Short mmCIF file of C-alpha atoms in Angstrom, two decimals:
data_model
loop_
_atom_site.label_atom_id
_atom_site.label_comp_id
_atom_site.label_asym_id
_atom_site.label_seq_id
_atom_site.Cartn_x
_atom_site.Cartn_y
_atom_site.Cartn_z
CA UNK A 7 46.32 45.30 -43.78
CA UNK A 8 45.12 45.10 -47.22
CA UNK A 9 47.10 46.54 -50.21
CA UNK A 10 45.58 48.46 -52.75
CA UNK A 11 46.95 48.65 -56.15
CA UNK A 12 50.41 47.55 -55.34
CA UNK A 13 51.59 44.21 -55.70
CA UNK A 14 54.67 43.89 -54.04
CA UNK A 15 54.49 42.23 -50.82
CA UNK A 16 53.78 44.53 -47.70
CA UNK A 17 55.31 42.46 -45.18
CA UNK A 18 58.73 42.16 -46.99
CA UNK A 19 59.07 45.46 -48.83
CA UNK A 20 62.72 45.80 -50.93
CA UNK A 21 63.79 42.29 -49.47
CA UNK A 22 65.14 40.05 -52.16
CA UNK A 23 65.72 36.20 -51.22
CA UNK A 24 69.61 36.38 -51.28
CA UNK A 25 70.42 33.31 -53.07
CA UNK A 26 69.91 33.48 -57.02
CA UNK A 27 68.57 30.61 -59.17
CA UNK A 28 68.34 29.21 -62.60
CA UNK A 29 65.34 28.56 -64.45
CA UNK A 30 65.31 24.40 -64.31
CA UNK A 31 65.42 22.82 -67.51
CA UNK A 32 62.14 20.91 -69.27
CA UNK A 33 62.11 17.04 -68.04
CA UNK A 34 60.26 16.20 -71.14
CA UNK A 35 63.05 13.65 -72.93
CA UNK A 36 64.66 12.42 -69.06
CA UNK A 37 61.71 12.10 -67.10
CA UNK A 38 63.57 12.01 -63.25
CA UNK A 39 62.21 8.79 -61.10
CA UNK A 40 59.57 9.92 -58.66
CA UNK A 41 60.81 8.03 -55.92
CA UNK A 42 64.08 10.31 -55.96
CA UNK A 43 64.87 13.76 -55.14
CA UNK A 44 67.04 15.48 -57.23
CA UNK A 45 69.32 18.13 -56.30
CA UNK A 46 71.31 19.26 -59.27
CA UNK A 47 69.94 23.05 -60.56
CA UNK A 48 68.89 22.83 -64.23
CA UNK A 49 70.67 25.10 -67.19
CA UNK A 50 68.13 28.19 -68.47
CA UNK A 51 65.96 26.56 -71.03
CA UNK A 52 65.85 27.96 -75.06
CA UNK A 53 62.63 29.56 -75.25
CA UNK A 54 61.93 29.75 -78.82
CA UNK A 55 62.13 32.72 -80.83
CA UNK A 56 58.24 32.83 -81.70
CA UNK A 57 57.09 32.11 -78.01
CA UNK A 58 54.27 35.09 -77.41
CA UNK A 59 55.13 37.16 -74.88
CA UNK A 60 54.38 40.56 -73.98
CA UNK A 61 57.24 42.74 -74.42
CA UNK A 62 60.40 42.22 -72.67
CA UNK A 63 58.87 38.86 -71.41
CA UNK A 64 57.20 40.65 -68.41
CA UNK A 65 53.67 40.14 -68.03
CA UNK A 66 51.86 43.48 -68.20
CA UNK A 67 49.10 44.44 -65.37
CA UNK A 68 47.78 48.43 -65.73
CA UNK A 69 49.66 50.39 -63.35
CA UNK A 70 51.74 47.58 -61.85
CA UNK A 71 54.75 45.30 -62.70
CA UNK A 72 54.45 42.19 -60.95
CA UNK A 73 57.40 40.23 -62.03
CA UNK A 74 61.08 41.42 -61.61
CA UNK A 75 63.03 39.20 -64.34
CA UNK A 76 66.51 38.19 -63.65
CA UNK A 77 65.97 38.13 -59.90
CA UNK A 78 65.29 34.06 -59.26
CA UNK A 79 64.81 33.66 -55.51
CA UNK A 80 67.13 30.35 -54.36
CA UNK A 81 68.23 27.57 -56.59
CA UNK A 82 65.60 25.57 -57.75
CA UNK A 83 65.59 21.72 -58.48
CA UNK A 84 64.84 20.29 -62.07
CA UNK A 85 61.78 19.64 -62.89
CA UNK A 86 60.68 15.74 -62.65
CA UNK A 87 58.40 14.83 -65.09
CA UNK A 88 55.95 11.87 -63.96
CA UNK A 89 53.67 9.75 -65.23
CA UNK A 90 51.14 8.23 -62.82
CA UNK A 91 47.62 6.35 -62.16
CA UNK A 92 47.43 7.85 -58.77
CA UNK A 93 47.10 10.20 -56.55
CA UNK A 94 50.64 9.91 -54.92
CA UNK A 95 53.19 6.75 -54.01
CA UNK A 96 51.55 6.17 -50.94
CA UNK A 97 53.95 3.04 -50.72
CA UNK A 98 55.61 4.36 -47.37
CA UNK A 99 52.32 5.27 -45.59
CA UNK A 100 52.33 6.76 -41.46
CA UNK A 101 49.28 7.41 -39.72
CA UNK A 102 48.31 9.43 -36.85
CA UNK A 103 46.42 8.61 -33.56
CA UNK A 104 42.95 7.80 -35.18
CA UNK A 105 41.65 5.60 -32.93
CA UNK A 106 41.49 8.24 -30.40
CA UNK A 107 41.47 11.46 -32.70
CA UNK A 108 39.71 12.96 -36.10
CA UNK A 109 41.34 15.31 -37.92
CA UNK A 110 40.00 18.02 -40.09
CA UNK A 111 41.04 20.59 -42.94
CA UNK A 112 39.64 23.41 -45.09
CA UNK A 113 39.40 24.44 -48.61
CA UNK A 114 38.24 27.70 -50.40
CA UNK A 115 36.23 26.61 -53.38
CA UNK A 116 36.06 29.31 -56.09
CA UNK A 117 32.72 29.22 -57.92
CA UNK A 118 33.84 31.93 -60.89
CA UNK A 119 35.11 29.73 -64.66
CA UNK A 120 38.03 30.72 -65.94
CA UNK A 121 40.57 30.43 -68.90
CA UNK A 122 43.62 32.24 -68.45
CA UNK A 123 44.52 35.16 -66.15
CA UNK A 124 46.70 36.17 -63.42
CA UNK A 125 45.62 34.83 -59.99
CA UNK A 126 47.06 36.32 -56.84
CA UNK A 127 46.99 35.52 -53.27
CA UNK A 128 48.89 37.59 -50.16
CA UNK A 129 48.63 34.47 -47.83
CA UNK A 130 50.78 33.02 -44.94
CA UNK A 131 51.03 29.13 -45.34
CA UNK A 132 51.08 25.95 -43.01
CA UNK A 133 53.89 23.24 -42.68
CA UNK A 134 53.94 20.70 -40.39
CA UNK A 135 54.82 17.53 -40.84
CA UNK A 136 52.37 15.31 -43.69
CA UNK A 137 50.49 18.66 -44.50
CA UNK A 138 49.63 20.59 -47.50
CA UNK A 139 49.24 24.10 -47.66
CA UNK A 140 48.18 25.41 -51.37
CA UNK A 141 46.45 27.88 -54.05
CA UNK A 142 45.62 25.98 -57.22
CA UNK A 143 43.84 25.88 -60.70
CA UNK A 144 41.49 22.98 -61.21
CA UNK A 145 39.29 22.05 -63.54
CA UNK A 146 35.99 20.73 -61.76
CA UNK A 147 35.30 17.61 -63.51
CA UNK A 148 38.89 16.32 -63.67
CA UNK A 149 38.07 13.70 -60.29
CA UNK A 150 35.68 11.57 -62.13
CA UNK A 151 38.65 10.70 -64.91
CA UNK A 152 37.45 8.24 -67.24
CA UNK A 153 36.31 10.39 -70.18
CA UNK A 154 37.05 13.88 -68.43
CA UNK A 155 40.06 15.21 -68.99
CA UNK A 156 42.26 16.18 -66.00
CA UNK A 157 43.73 20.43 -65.80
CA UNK A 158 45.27 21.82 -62.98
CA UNK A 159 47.78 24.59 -61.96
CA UNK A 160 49.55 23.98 -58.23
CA UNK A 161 51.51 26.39 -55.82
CA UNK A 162 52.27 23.82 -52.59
CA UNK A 163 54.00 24.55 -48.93
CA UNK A 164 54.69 21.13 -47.75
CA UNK A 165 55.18 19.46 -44.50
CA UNK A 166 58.24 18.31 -45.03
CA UNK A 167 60.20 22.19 -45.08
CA UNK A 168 58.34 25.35 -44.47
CA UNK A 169 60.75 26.77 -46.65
CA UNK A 170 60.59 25.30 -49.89
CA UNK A 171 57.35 25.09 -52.31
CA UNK A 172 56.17 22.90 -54.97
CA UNK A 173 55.12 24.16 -58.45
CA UNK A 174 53.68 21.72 -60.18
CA UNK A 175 51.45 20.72 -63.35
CA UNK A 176 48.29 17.78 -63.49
CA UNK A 177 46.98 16.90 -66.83
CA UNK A 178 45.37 13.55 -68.00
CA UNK A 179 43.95 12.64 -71.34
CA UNK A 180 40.41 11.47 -71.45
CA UNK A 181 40.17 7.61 -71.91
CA UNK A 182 39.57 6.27 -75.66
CA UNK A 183 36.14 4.04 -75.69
CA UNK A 184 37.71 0.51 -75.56
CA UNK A 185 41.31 1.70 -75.03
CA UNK A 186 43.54 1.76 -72.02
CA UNK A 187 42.83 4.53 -68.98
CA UNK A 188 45.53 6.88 -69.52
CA UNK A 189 47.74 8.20 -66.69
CA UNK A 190 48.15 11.61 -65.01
CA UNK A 191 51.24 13.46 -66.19
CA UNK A 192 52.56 15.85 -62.91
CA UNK A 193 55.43 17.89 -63.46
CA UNK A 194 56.92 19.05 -59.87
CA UNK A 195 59.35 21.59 -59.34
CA UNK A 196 60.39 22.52 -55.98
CA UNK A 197 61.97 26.02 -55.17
CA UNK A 198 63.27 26.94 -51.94
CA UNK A 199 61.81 30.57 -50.73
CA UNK A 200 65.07 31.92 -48.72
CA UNK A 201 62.50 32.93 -45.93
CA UNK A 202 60.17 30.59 -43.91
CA UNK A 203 56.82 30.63 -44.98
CA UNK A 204 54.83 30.29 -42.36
CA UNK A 205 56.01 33.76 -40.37
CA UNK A 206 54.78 36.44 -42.42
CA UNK A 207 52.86 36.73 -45.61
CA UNK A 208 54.14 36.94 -48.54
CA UNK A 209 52.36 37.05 -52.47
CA UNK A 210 51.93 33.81 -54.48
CA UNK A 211 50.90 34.33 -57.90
CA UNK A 212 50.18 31.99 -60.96
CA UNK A 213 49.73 32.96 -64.57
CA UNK A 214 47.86 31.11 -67.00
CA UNK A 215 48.16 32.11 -70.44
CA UNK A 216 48.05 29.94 -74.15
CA UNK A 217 51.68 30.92 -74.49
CA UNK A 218 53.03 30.22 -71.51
CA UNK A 219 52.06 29.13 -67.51
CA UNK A 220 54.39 31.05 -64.49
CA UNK A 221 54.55 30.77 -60.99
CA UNK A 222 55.74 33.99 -59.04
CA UNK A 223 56.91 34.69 -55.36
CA UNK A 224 57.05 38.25 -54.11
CA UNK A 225 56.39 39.68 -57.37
CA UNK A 226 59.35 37.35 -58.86
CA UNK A 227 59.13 34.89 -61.32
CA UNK A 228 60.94 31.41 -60.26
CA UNK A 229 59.08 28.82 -62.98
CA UNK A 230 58.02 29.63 -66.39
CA UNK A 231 56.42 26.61 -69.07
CA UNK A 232 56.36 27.42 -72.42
CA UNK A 233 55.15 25.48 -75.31
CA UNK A 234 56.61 22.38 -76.10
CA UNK A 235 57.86 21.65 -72.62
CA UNK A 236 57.14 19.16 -70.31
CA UNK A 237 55.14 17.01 -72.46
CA UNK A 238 52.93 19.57 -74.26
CA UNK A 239 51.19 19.99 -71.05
CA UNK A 240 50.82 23.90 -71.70
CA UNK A 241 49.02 23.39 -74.99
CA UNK A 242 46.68 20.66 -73.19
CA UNK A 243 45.77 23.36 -70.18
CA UNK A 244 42.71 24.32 -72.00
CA UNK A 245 39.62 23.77 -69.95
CA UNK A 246 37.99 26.90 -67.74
CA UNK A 247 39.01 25.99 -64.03
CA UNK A 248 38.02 27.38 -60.66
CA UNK A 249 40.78 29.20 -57.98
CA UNK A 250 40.88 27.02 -54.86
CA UNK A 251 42.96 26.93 -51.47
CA UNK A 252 42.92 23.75 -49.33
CA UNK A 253 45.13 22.71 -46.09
CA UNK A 254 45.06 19.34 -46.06
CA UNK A 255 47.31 16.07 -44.89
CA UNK A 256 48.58 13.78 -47.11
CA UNK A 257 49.49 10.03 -46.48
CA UNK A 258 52.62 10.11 -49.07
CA UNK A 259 55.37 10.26 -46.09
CA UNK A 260 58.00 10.83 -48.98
CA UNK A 261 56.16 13.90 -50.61
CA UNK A 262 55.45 15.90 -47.00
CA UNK A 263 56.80 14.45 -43.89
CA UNK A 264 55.07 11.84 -41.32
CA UNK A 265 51.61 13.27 -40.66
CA UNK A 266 51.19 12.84 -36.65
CA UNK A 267 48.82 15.23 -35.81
CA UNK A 268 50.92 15.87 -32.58
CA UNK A 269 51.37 20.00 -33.53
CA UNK A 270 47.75 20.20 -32.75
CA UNK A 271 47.25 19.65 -29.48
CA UNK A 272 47.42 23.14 -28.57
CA UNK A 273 45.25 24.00 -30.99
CA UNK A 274 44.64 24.96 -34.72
CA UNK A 275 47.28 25.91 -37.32
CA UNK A 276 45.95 28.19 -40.05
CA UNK A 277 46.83 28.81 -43.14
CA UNK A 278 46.12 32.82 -44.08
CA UNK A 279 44.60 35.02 -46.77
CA UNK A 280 45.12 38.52 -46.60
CA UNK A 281 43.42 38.76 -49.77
CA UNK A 282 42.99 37.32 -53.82
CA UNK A 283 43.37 39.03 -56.76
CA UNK A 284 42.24 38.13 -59.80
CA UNK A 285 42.90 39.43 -63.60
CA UNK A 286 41.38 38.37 -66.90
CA UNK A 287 43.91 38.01 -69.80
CA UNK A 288 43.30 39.17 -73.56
CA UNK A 289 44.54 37.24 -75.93
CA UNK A 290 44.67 39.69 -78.96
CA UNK A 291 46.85 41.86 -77.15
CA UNK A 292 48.34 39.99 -74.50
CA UNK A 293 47.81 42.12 -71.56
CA UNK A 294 45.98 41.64 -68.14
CA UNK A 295 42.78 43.09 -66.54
CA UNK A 296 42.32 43.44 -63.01
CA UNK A 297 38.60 41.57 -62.60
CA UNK A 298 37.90 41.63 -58.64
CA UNK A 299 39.46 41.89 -55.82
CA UNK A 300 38.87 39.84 -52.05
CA UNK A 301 39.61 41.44 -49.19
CA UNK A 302 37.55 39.63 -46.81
CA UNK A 303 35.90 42.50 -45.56
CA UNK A 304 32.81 41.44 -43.85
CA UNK A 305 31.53 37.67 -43.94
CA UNK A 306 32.30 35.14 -46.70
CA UNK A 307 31.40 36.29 -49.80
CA UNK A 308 28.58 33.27 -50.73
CA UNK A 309 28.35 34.77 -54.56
CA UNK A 310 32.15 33.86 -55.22
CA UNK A 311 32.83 30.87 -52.56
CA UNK A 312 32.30 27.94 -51.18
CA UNK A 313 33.34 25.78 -48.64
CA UNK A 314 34.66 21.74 -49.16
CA UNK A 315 33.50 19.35 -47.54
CA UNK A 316 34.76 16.06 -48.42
CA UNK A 317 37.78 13.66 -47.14
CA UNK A 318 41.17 14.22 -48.33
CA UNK A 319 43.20 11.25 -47.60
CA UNK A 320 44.13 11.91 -43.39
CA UNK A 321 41.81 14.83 -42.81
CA UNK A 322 37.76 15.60 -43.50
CA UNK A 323 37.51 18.96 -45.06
CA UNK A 324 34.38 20.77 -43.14
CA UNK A 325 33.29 24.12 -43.79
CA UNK A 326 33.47 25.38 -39.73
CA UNK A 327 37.20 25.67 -40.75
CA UNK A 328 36.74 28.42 -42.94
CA UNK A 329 36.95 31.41 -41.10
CA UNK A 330 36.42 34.87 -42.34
CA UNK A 331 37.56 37.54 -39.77
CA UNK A 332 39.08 40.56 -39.79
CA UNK A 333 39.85 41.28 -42.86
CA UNK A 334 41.55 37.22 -43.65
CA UNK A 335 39.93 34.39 -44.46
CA UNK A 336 41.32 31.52 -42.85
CA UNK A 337 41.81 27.40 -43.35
CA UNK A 338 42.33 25.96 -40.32
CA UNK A 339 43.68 21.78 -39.70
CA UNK A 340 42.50 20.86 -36.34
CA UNK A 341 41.69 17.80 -34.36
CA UNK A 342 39.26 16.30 -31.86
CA UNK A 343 38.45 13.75 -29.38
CA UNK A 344 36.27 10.31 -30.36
#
């Protein structure tokens, strides 16, 4: 059930998505408009000569090779590059029944700091329609804005195809004393998976690194930011930040679909963790460290996580939908009865 030492996915072993892509280009001189999808593949951006990478432009783990260059998944879109005071456009907004209903989600709060590493997750995600099902990087005091800056690292299944994900950036400048608030800066990509995501499990991995930040699928990279794209938002990604899942429904009908809550009236949906990985990163010599290990043997381990507990836009996060069992932890979006 749990892998040991190997970080290829053990649910899909040899498959490779059959459609190749092409690394989208950086958005930061044509920002796209947010209120658009676009659907064009980007050209393979110029990484410049003194980029640090390990060699070859792999990252290096001991005893494993996590990413399989020159084997993109599916096409992916361009990246579009936004600039934004809130949360999402919630200008189209759809509600569910919650006159007669409330809805709840989950999120895994991780209490361990850190800057850079390689953070990996064997999970099985949720889509239905107006959810969000996702592993992220985020720096803790980023909600309060004002004069905290804003860092964070996404990997999103939305409701709107359970075959597609989002990659996607967050930073914010802190506000000058007496100046104007400054805006978020997001920069989304979305990639589709060739498989659907909510059947089987399948490894999600992001790397986080002063060089560069990655996003990987089944041991294969489909996103890498290098410095000088998208804004400079890789040189800004420098405060420590905590690894966090949440499932979660959003009231942007554009970004994931028209939340309803009509999937749960037979019950839960659940997004999975077979188990996280996590690796510290060195950056003298550029290489990656295994630190720990979750298999979610046992009950929740109260040392590393928490549980959330606060409303996310359709849904109250409350910690009775974590569930450890098994050997997963689970985040479950349910609803009940006024």
């Amino acid at each position: 059930m749990n892998p040991s030492g190997n970080v290829d996915d053990p649910a899909n072993p040899g498959e490779t998505p059959v459609v190749p892509g092409e690394t989208p280009v950086d958005p930061g001189e044509t920002p796209v408009d947010p209120g658009e999808t676009p659907v064009v593949p980007g050209e393979t951006p110029v990484v410049p000569g003194e980029t640090p990478v390990v060699p070859g432009e792999t990252p290096v783990v001991p005893g494993e090779t996590p990413v399989t260059p020159g084997e993109t998944p599916v096409v992916s879109e361009p990246y579009r590059l936004t600039i934004e005071n809130t949360y999402a456009n919630n200008a189209s907004v759809e509600v569910a029944d919650f006159d007669s209903y409330n809805y709840y989600g989950a999120e895994l709060t991780g209490k361990d700091q850190f800057t850079y590493g390689r953070f990996e997750a064997r999970m099985k995600m949720v889509s239905i329609p107006g959810s969000v099902s996702s592993m992220f990087l985020y720096y803790d005091p980023s909600y309060m804005l004002g004069d905290e800056p804003w860092n964070e690292i996404d990997i999103e299944v939305l409701g709107v195809n359970p075959g597609m994900w989002q990659a996607n950036l967050i930073t914010r400048e802190a506000d000058v004393e007496g100046g104007r608030k400054n805006p978020k800066k997001t920069s989304e990509t979305k990639t589709g998976f060739g498989f659907n995501a909510t059947e089987d499990f399948h490894l999600f991995a992001m790397v986080w690194t002063p060089e560069y930040i990655s996003w990987e699928i089944d041991s294969v990279e489909v996103r890498r930011d290098v410095l000088g794209m998208t804004k400079g938002q890789v040189e800004f990604m420098t405060k420590e930040q905590s690894l966090r899942f949440n499932l979660w429904a959003s009231k942007s009908t554009s970004w994931v679909g028209k939340f309803t809550g009509a999937e749960l009236a037979d019950g839960p949906v659940a997004q999975w963790i077979d188990y996280v990985r996590v690796y510290s990163y060195d950056t003298a010599t550029k290489t990656f460290t295994e630190s720990w290990t979750d298999n979610f043997d046992g009950e929740l381990d109260a040392s590393r996580w928490s549980a959330g507990n606060w409303e996310m836009e359709h849904v109250m996060l409350k910690k009775e939908n974590l569930v450890v069992e098994d050997g997963y932890c689970k985040l479950l979006m349910t609803r009940e009865a006024k």
